[in-house]
Every structure is written in C-alpha cells, then in structure tokens.
Coordinates of C-alpha atoms in Angstrom, one line a residue:
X1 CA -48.0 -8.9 1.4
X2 CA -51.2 -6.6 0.7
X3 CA -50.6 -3.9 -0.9
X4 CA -49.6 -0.7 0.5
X5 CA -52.7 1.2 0.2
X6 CA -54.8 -2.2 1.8
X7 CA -52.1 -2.5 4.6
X8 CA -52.4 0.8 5.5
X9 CA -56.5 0.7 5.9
X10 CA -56.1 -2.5 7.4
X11 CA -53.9 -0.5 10.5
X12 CA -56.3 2.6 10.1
X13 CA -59.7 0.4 10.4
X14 CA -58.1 -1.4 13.3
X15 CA -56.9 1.4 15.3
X16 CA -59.9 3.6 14.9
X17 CA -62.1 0.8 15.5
X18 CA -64.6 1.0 12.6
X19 CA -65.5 -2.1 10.4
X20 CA -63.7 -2.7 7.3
X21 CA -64.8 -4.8 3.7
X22 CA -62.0 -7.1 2.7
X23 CA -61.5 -8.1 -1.3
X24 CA -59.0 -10.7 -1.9
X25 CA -57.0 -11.3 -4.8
X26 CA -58.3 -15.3 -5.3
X27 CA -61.6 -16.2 -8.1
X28 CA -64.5 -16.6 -6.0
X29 CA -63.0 -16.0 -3.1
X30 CA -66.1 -14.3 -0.1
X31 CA -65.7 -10.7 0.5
X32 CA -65.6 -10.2 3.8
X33 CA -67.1 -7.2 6.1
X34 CA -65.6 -7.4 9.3
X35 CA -63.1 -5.8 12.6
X36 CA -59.6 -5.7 12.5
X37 CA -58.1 -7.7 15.7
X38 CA -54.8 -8.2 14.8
X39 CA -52.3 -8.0 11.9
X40 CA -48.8 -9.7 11.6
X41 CA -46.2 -10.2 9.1
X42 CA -48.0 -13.0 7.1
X43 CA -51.5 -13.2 8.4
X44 CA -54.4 -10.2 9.7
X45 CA -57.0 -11.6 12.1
X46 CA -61.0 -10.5 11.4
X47 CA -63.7 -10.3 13.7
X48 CA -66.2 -11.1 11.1
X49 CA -69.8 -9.3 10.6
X50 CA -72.9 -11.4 9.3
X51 CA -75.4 -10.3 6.5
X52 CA -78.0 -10.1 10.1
X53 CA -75.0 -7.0 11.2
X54 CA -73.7 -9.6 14.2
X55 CA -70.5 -10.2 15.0
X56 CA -69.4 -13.8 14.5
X57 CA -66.3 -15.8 14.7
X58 CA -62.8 -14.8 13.6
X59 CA -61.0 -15.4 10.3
X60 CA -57.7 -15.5 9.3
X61 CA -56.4 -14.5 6.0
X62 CA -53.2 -14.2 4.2
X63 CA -51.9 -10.9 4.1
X64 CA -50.5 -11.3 0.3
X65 CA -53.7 -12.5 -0.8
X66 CA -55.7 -8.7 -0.2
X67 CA -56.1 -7.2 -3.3
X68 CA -58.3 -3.9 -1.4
X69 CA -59.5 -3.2 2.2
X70 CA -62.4 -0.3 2.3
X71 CA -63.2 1.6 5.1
X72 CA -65.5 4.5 3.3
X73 CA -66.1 2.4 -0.1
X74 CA -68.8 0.4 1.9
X75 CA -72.2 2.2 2.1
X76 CA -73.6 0.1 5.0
X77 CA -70.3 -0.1 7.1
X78 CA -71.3 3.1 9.8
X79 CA -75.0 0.9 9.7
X80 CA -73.3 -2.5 10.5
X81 CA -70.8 -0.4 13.2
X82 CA -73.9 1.4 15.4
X83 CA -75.9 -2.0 14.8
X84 CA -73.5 -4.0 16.6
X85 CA -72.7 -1.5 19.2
X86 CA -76.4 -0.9 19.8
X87 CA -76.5 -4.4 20.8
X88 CA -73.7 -4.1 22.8
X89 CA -71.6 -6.8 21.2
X90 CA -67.8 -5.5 20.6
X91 CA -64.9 -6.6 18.0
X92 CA -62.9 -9.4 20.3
X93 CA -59.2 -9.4 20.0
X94 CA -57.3 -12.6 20.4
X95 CA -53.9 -11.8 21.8
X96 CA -52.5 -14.6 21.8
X97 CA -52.5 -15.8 18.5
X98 CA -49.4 -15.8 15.9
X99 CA -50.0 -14.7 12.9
X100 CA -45.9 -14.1 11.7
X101 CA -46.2 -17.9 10.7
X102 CA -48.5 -20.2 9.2
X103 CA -47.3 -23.0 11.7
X104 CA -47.2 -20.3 14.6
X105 CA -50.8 -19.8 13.6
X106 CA -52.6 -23.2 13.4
X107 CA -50.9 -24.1 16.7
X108 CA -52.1 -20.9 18.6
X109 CA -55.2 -21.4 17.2
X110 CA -55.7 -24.8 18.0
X111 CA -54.7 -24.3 21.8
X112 CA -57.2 -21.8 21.6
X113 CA -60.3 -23.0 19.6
X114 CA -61.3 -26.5 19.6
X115 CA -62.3 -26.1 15.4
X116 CA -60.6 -24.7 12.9
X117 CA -62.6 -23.9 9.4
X118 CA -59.8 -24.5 6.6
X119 CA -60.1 -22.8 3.0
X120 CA -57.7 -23.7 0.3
X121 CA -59.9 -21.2 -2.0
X122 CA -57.2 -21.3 -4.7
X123 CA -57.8 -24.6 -5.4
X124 CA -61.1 -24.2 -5.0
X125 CA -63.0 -21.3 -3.6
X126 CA -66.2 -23.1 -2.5
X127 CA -64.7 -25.8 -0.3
X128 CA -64.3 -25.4 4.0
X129 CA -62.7 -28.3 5.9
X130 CA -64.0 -28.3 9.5
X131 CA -62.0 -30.1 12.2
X132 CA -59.1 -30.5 14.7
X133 CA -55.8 -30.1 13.9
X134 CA -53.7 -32.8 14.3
X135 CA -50.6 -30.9 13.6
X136 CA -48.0 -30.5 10.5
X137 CA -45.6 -33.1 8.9
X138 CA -42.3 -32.8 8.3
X139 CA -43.3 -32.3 4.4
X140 CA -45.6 -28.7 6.0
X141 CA -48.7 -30.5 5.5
X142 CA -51.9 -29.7 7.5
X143 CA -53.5 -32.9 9.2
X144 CA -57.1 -32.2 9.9
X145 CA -59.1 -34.2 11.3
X146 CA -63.1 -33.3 10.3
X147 CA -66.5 -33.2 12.1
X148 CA -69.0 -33.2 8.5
X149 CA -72.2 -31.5 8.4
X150 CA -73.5 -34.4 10.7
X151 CA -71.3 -33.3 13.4
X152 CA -69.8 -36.8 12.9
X153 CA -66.1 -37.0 12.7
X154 CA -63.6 -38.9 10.6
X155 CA -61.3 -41.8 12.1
X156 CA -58.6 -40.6 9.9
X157 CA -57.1 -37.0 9.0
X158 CA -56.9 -35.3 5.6
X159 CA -53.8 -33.2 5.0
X160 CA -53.6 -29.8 2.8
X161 CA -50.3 -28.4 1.7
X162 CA -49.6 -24.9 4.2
X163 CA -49.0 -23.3 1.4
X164 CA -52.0 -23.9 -0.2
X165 CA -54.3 -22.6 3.1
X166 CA -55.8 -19.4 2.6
X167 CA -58.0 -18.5 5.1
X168 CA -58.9 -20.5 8.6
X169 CA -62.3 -19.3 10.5
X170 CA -62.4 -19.8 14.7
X171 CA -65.3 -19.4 16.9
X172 CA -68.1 -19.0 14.3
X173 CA -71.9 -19.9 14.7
X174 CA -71.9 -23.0 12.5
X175 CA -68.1 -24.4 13.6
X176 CA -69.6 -23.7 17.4
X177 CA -72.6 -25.6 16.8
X178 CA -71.2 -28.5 15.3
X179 CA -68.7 -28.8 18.5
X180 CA -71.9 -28.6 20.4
X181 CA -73.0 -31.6 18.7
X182 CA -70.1 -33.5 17.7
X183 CA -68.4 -32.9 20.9
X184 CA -64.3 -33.6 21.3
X185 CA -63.0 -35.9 18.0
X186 CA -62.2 -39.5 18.9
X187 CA -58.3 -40.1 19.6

C-alpha cells in the first residue's frame, strides 16, 4: 500500500482536480505526471500528461509500489494544469473499472479497451507488452496476446505472473495507433 503521506496526496490531487507527479518505489521505473481518476484498495488509475502538456491514455499502478506522490514538489504542474484546460481537454474518469483486484482489473479493462500496455518493471523496467488479453490461468498468469511495433500480432499468447505486473497503460496515443493499424487480433 503507498505510504500514508502518498495515499493521502493521491486523494487530495484527485479531489481538488490538480495534476499530480508519481515516484515509484521500482529501479528505473518512469515517473509519471498525471490526473488522479480513481484509486482502490490495490490499484490508483492516472490520466497521464505528455512531455507536449496533453493528456494521454490512462495507467494503472500498484498502490504498494508508490514511494511519493507531489502535488506542490513539481514546478511545472499549475503550467501543465492551465495548458490542458486551455485546450479544453479534461482528466477522464473511467468508472467502471476495478481496481480492488488485479483480476477485477485486467478483465474491466479489457471489456473496456481493446489494448492493454503491460509492465513487469521489476523484472525489467524498460520492457511494455502490447496486446489483448486473453485472460488468467488457473496458476494467475496473464495470457497476452501482442500486436509488435509492426502492428502485426502474434498467433500465440505470452503469459506474465499477476504478481509480477506493475503497471498496465489504456487508451494511449501509440497503443491507439497500433489498433488503428493492426486492427482486432486473429482468434
């Protein structure tokens, strides 16, 4: 669970609406600027913020794995906020999504996305596995199948421990894009 102090910005960012920065406890892991749309007893749902001040897609991250979240620590967070609100855009919440459970989770969010972005960062921090979920074994293993950078997709899926999943990204420019071109996965 994050730590106090984190939890409690996390719940202060989100209900006063401003953007918050995000450190996580995991080497190399991206620090990430971003919304606060939901937070449940596992997971806390971002509405991510580019380097360009957009908003992009959503991430998911594990609440145990926040080592700080900084509302006034961040010099360019009241920037990025009028930025995105000149342009009209607004933080997106996604009611519908579970994030008590890891399995809860990947299922609500592949009902409602057609990609999911998967990061097992502790492992190693520099990896993303893009694709459909295919569901969970028995043994609480991930099958994904991908799309690579191609937008070409595998015939067979890869599987990741739950456990092991720290992070999932929805609804992002580059996961859009390669739906765009890869379409639906093969059955």
């Amino acid at each position: 669970m994050a730590k106090g102090t984190a939890l409690k910005d996390l719940k202060r960012a989100r209900s006063s609406g401003e953007p918050v920065r995000v450190r996580r406890e995991i080497d190399g892991a991206d620090r990430l600027d971003a919304y606060v749309a939901g937070i449940g007893r596992k997971w806390v749902l971002l509405h991510t913020i580019t380097d360009e001040l957009r908003l992009d897609g959503h991430a998911a991250i594990r609440l145990r794995d926040i080592e700080r979240a900084s509302r006034s620590g961040w010099k360019g967070a009241m920037t990025a906020h009028l930025a995105i609100a000149l342009r009209g855009e607004q933080c997106r919440p996604l009611p519908d999504i579970d994030l008590d459970s890891t399995k809860g989770l990947i299922e609500t969010l592949t009902t409602a996305f057609p990609l999911l972005g998967v990061y097992i960062e502790k492992i190693d921090p520099h990896v993303c596995y893009i694709g459909r979920a295919r569901g969970i074994s028995r043994k609480k293993r991930l099958r994904l199948q991908e799309i690579g950078p191609a937008a070409d997709w595998a015939l067979t899926c890869r599987t990741n421990r739950t456990k092991d999943i720290t992070r999932f990204d929805v609804g992002g420019g580059y996961i859009d894009a390669l739906h765009a071109v890869g379409g639906d996965p093969p059955e």
